[in-house]
Short mmCIF file of C-alpha atoms and ligand atoms in Angstrom, two decimals:
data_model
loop_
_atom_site.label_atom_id
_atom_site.label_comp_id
_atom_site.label_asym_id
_atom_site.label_seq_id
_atom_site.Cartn_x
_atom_site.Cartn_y
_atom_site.Cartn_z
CA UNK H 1 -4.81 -2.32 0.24
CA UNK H 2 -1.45 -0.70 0.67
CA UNK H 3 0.33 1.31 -2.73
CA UNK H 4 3.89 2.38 -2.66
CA UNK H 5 5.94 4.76 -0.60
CA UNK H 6 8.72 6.41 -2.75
CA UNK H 7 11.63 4.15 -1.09
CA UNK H 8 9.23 1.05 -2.77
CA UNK H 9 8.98 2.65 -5.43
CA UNK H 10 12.30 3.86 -6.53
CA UNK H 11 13.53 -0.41 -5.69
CA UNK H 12 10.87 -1.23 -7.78
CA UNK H 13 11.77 0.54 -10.57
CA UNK H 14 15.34 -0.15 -10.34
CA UNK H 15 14.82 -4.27 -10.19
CA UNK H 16 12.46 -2.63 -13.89
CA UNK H 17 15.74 -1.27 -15.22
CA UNK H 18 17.32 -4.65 -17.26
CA UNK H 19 20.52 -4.50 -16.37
CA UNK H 20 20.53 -2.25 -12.82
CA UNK H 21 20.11 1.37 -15.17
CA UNK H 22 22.31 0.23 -18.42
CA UNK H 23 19.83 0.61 -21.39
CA UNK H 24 19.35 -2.31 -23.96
CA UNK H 25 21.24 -0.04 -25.98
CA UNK H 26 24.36 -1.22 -24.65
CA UNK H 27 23.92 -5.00 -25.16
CA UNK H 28 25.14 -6.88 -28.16
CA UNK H 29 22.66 -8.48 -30.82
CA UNK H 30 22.53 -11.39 -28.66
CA UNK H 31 21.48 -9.34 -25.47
CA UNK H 32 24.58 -9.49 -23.63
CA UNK H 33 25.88 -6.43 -21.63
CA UNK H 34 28.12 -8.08 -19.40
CA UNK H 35 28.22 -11.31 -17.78
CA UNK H 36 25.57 -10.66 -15.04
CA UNK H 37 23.25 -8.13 -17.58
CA UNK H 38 22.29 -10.24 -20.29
CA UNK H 39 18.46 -10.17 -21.11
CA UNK H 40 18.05 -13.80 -19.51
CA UNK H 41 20.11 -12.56 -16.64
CA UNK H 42 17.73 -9.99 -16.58
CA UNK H 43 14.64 -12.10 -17.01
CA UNK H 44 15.53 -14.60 -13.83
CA UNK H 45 16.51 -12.18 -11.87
CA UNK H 46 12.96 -10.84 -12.05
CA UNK H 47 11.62 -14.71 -11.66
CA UNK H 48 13.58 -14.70 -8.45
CA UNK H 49 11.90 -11.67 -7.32
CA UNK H 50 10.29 -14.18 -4.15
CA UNK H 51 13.98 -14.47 -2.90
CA UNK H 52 13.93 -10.90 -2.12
CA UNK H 53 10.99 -10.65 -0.61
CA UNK H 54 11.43 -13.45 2.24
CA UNK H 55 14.67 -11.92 2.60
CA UNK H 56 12.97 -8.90 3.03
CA UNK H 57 10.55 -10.54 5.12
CA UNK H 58 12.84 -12.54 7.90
CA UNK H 59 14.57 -9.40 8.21
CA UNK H 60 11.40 -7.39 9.25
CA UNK H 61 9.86 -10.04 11.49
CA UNK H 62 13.11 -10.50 13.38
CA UNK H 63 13.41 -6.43 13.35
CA UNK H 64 16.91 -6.52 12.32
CA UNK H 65 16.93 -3.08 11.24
CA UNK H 66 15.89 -1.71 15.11
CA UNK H 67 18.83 -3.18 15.96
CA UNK H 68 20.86 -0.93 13.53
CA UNK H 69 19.16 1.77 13.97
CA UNK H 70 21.66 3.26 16.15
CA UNK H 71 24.76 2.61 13.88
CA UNK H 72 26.71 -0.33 12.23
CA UNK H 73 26.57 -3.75 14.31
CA UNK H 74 28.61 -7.21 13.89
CA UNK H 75 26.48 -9.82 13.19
CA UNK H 76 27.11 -12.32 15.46
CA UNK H 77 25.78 -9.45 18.38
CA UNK H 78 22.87 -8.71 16.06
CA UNK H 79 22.56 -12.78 15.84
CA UNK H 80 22.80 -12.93 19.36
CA UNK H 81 20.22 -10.16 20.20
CA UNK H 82 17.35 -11.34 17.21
CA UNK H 83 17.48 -14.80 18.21
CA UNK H 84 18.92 -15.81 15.14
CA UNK H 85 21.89 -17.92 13.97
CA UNK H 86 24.63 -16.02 12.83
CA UNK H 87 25.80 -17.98 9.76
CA UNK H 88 22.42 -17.89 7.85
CA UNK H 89 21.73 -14.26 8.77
CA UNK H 90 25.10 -13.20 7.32
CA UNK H 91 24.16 -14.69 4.33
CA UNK H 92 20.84 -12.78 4.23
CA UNK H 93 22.21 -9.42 4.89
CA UNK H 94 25.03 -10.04 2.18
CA UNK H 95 22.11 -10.36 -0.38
CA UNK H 96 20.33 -7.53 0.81
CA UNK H 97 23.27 -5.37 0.75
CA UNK H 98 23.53 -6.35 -2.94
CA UNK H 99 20.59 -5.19 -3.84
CA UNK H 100 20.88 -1.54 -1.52
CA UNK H 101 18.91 -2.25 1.44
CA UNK H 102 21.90 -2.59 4.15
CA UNK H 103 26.19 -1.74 3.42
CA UNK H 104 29.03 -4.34 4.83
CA UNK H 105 30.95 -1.92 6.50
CA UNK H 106 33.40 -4.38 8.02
CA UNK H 107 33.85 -8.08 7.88
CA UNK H 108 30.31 -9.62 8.83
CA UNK H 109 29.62 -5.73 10.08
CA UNK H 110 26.22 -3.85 8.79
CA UNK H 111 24.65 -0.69 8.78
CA UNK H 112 21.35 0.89 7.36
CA UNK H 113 21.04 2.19 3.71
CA UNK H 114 18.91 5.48 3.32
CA UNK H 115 16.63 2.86 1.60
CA UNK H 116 16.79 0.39 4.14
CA UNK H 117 16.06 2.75 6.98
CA UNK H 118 12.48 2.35 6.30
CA UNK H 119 12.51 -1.22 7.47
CA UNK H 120 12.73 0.38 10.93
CA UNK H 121 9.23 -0.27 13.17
CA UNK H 122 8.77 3.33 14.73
CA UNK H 123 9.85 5.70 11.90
CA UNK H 124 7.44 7.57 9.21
CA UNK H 125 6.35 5.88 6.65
CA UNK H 126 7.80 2.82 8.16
CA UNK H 127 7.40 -0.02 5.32
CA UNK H 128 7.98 -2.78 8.20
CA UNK H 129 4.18 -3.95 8.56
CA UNK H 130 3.96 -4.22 4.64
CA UNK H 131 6.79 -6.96 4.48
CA UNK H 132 4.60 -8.59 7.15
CA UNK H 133 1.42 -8.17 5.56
CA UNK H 134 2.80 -9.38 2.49
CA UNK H 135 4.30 -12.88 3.59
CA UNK H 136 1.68 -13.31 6.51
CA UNK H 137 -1.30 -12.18 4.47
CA UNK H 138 -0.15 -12.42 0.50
CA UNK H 139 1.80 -15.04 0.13
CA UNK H 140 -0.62 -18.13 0.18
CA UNK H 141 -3.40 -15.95 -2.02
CA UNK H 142 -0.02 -15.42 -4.31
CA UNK H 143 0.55 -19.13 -5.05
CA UNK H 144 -3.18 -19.36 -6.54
CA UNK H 145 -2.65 -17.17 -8.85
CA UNK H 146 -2.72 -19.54 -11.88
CA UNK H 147 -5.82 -21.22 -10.67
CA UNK H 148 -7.36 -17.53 -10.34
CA UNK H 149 -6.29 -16.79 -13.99
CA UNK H 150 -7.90 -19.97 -15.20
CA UNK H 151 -11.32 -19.15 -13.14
CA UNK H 152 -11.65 -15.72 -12.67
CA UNK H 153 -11.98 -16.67 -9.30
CA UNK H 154 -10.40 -14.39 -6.14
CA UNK H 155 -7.48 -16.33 -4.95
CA UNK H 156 -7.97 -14.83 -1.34
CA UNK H 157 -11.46 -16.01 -0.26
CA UNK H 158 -10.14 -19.83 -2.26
CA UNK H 159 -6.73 -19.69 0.03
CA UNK H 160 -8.56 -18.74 3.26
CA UNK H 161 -12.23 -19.75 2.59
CA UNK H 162 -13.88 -15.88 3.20
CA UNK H 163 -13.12 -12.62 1.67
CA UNK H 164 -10.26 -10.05 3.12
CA UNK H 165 -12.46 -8.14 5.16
CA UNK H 166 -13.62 -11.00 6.82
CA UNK H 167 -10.82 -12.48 7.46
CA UNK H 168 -8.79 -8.83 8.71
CA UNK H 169 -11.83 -9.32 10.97
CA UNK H 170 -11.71 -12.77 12.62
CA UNK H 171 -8.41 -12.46 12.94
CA UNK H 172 -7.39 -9.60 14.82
CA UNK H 173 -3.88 -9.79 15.09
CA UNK H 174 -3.88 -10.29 11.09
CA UNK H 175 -6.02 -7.13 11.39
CA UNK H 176 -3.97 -4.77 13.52
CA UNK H 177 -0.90 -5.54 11.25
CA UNK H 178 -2.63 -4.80 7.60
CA UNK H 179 -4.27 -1.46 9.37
CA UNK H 180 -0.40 -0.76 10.49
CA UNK H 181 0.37 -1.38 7.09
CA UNK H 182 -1.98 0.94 5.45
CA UNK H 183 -1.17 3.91 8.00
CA UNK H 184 2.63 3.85 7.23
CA UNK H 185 1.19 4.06 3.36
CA UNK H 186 -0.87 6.92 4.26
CA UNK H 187 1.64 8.56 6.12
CA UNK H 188 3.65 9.23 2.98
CA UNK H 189 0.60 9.33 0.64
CA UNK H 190 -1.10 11.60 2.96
CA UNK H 191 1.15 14.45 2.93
CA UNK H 192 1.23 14.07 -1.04
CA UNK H 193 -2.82 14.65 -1.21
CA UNK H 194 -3.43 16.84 1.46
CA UNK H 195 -0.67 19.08 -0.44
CA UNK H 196 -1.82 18.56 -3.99
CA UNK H 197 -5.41 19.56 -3.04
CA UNK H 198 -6.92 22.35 -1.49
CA UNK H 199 -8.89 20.54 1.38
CA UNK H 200 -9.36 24.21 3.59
CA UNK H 201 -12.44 24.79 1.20
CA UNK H 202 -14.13 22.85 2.95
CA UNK H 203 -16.23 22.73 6.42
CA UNK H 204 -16.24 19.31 6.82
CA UNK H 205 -14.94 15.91 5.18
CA UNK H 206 -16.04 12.29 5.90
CA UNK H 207 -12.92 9.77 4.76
CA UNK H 208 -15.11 6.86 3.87
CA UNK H 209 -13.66 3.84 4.69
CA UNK H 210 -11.03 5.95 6.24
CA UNK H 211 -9.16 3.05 8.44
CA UNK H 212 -7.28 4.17 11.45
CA UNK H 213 -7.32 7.95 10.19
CA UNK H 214 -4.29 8.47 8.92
CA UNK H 215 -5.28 10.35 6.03
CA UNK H 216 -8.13 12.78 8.14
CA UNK H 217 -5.51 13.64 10.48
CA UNK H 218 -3.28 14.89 7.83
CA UNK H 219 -6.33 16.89 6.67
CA UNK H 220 -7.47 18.09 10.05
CA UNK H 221 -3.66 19.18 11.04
CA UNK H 222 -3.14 20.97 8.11
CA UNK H 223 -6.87 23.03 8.48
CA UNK H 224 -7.70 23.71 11.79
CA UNK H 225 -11.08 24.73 11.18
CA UNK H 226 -12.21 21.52 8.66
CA UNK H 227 -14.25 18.84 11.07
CA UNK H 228 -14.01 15.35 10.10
CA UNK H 229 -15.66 12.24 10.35
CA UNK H 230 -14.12 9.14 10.23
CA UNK H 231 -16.34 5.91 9.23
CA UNK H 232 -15.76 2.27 8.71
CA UNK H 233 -16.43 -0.87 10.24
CA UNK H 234 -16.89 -0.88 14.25
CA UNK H 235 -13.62 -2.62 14.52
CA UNK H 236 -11.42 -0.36 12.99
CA UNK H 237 -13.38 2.60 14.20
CA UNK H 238 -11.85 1.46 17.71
CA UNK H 239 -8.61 2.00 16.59
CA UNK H 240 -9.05 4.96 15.03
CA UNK H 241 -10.61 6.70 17.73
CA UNK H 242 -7.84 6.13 20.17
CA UNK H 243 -5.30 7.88 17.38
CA UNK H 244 -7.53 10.65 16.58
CA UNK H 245 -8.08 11.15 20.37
CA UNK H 246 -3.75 10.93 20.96
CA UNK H 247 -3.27 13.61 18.14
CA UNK H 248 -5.46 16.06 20.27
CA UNK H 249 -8.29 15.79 17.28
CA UNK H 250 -11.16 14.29 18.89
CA UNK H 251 -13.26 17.65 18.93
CA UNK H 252 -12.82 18.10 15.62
CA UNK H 253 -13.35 14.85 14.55
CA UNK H 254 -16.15 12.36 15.14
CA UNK H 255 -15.65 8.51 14.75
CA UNK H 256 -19.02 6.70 12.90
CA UNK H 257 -19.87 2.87 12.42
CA UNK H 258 -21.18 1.55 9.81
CA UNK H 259 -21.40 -0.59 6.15
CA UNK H 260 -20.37 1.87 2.98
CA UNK H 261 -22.97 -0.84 1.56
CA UNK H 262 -25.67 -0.07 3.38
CA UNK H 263 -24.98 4.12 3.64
CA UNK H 264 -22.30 6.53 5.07
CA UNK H 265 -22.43 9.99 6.67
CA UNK H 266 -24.97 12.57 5.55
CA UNK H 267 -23.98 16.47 5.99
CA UNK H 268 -20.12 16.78 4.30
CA UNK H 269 -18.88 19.07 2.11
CA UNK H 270 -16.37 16.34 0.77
CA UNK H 271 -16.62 12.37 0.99
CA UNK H 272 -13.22 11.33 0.25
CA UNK H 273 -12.51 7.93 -0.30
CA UNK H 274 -9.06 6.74 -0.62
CA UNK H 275 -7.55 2.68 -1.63
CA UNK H 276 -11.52 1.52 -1.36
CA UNK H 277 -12.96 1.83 -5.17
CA UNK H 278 -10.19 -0.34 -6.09
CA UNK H 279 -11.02 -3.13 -3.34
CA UNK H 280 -14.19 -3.87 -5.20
CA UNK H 281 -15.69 -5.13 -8.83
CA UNK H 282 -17.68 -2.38 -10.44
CA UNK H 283 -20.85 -3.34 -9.29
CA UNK H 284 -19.65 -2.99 -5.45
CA UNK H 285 -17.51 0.19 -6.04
CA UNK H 286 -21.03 1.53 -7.55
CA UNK H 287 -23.37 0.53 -4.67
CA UNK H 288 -20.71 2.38 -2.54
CA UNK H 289 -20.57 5.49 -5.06
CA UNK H 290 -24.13 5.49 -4.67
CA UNK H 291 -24.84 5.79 -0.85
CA UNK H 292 -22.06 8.46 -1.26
CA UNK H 293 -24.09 10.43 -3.68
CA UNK H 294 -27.66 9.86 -1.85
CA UNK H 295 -26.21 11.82 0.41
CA UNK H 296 -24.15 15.16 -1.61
CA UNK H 297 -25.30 18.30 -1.40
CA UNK H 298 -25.73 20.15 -5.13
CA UNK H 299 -22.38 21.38 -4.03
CA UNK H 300 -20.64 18.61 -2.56
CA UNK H 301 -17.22 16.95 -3.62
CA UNK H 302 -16.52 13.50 -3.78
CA UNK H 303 -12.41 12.46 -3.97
CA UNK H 304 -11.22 9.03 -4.95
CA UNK H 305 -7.59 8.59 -4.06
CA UNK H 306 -6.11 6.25 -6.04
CA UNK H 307 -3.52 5.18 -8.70
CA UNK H 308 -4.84 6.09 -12.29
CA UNK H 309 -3.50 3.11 -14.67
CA UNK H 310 -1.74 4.84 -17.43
CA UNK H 311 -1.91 3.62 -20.69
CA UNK H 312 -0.06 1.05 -22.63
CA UNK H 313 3.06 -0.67 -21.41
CA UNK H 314 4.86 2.22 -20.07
CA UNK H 315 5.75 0.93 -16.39
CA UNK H 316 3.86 1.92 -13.65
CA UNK H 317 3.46 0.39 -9.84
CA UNK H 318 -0.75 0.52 -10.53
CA UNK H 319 -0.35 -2.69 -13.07
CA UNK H 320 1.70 -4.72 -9.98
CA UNK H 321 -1.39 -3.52 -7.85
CA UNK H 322 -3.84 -4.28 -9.96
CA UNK H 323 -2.98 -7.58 -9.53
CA UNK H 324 -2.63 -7.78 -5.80
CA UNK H 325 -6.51 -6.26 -6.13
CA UNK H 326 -7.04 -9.11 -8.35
CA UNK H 327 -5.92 -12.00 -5.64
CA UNK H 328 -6.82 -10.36 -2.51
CA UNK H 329 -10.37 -8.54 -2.78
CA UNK H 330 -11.18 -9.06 -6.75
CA UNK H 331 -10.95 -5.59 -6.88
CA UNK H 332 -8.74 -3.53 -10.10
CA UNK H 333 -6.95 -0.16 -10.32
CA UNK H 334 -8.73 1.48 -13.34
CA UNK H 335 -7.62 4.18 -16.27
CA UNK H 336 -9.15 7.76 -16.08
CA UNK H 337 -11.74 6.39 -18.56
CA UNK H 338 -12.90 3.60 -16.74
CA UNK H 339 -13.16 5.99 -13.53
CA UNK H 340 -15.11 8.61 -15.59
CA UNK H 341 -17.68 5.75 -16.60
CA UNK H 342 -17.79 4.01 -13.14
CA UNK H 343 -18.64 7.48 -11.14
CA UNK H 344 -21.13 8.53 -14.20
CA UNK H 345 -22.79 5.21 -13.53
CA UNK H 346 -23.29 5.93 -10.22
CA UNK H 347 -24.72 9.51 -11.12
CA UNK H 348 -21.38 11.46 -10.27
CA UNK H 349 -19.67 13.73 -12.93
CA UNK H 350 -15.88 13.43 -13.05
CA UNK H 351 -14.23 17.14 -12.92
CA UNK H 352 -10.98 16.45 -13.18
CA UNK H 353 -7.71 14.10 -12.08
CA UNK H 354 -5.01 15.72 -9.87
CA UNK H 355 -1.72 14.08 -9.49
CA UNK H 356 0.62 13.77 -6.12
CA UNK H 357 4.35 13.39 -5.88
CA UNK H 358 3.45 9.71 -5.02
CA UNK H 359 2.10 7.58 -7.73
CA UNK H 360 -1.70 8.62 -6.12
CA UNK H 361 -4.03 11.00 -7.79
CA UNK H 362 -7.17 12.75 -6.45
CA UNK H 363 -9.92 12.04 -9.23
CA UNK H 364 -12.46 14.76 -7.98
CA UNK H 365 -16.39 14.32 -9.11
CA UNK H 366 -19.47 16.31 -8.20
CA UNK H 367 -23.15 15.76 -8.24
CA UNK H 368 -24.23 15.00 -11.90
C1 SAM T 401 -7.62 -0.62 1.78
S1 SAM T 401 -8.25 -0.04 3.28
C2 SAM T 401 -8.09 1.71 3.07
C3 SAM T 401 -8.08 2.44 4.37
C4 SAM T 401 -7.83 3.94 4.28
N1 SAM T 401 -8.81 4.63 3.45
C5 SAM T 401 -6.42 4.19 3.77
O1 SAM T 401 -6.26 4.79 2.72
O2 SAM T 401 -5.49 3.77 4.47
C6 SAM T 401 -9.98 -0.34 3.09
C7 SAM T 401 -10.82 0.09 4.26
O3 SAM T 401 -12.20 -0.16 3.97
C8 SAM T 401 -12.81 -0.59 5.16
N2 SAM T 401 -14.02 -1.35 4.85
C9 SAM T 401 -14.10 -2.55 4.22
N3 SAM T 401 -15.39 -2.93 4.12
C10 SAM T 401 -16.13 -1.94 4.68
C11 SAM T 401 -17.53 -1.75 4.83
N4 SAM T 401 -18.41 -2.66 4.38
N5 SAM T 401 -17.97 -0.60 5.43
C12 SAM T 401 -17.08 0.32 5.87
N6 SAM T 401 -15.72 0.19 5.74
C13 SAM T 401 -15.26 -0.93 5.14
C14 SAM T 401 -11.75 -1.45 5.81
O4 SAM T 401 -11.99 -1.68 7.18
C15 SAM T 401 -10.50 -0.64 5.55
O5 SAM T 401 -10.23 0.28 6.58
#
């Protein structure tokens, strides 16, 4: 499941800010900083944060920002074009370009914000299937969220009556998107890792769980003589294979079948493993640590990519996904600690954490 490109990020962290970047040390003792910063002003507007997103959301399925892509357009033609009605879609694009996603050029005329250029389908690190994903897949495990506090319970498999996986797999369409989703993740993410960590040590890596490949290629591109092998589940495998193969990789990279429960890969100098610990509980995430380090070498690496929780309140985009873990797979994000513990309990030694531009690190373990 999906973390944050920077564009995300940096919105995130500005809807953080209480009043849009003014500190609470320009309020009065009753919180006010202005009519529209006040710390209730500040609080609803984060209650509201749903508006945003299915604003966010119409605008992607309807691909409203293709149609800017090339430069500012009246509405009414965009209307015309999206199959929308003019009137109401105004009024959406007004509220986005309050909050920096699109600029009124012109009466009822719009164009693209730097930000809102990644709301485009086709360009890198494209955050179009995520908005998707997150109405079409999210949003009914979302509204169980009290009834998961109160039980402990995962509100995905309640909401849609099996668990994620499952699901991604029955329904294929679902499935295609969330994999889409994931790829434009990695395609930021992936540049941050392969460049934070020396992957040209090695001869060759399986990505466990590795999805549609995203991440490999970056590796492979970047060291022509590293192999790969790419293994998950037979139906993403499919998909993978046909990008591997259209990126000219497919002799250096072999595409592999299989359950991480049951065993991955032998013969890699590095299993990496990136957004899977934190789809599971501990005692899954161990059974798949464990078929990981049946098969390491003495010498062999294993690299979790993931968010590292840091502690106390200080704000950070791994407590928002730790939640999302919570409702769609009853998986967590974790702090160092707990990832030192989990990997020793599967006989792996930590060896250390290495941070990426992006909010991912690479926590790197060996053989204990
Ligand atoms: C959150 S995605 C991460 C994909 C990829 N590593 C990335 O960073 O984009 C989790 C992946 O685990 C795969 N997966 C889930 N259960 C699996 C299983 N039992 N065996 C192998 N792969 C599995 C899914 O198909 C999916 O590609």
């Amino acid at each position: 499941v999906s973390g944050t490109p920077s564009a995300y990020r940096e919105r995130y962290e500005y809807h953080q800010r209480p009043s849009g970047g003014k500190e609470d040390a320009n309020m009065d003792d009753a919180g006010h900083a202005g009519r529209e910063d006040s710390l209730p002003a500040a609080l609803h507007r984060l209650g509201v944060g749903f508006w945003i997103s299915q604003a966010l959301y119409v605008v992607a399925k309807l691909r409203v920002a293709d149609e800017l892509g090339v430069g500012a357009r009246d509405v009414a033609d965009i209307a015309r074009d999206v199959g929308a009605d003019p009137d109401a879609l105004y009024r959406v694009l007004r509220t986005l370009a309050s909050v920096g996603v699109f600029t009124e050029i012109g009466s009822r005329r719009f164009s693209l914000t730097r930000m809102g250029a990644y709301l485009r389908s086709e360009v890198p690190g494209s955050l179009r299937a995520q908005f998707l994903t997150i109405t079409e897949l999210d949003w009914e495990p979302w509204r169980q969220l009290l009834r998961s506090v109160q039980t402990g319970e995962t509100a995905f498999e309640h909401a849609h009556g099996m668990g994620l996986f499952a699901y991604l797999k029955k329904h294929r369409e679902v499935g295609q998107m969330f994999e889409d989703a994931m790829t434009a993740f990695v395609t930021e993410n992936g540049v941050a890792v392969v460049t934070a960590y020396d992957f040209g040590r090695f001869g060759t890596v399986v990505d466990v769980g590795g999805g549609h490949g995203a991440l490999l290629r970056e590796i492979l591109t970047a060291h022509r003589h590293v192999r790969g092998v790419l293994f998950d589940e037979a139906h993403v495998v499919a998909g993978a294979r046909m990008r591997i193969e259209a990126a000219g990789l497919a002799e250096r990279c072999a595409c592999v079948a299989g359950d991480f429960f049951a065993s991955v890969p032998a013969g890699a100098d590095a299993y990496v493993l990136a957004s899977i610990v934190h789809d599971w509980d501990d005692e899954r995430a161990r059974t798949i640590l464990m078929n990981c380090r049946a098969v390491m070498t003495p010498a062999a690496k294993l690299l979790l990519v993931e968010m590292v929780l840091p502690p106390g309140d200080a704000p950070s985009y791994s407590k928002l996904l730790d939640l999302e873990m919570f409702v769609l797979t009853g998986g967590c994000e974790r702090t160092e600690a707990q990832y030192r513990n989990l990997l020793a309990s599967a006989g792996l030694r930590m060896t250390r954490v290495v941070p990426t531009r992006t909010a991912s690190s690479l926590i790197e373990a060996v053989p204990a």
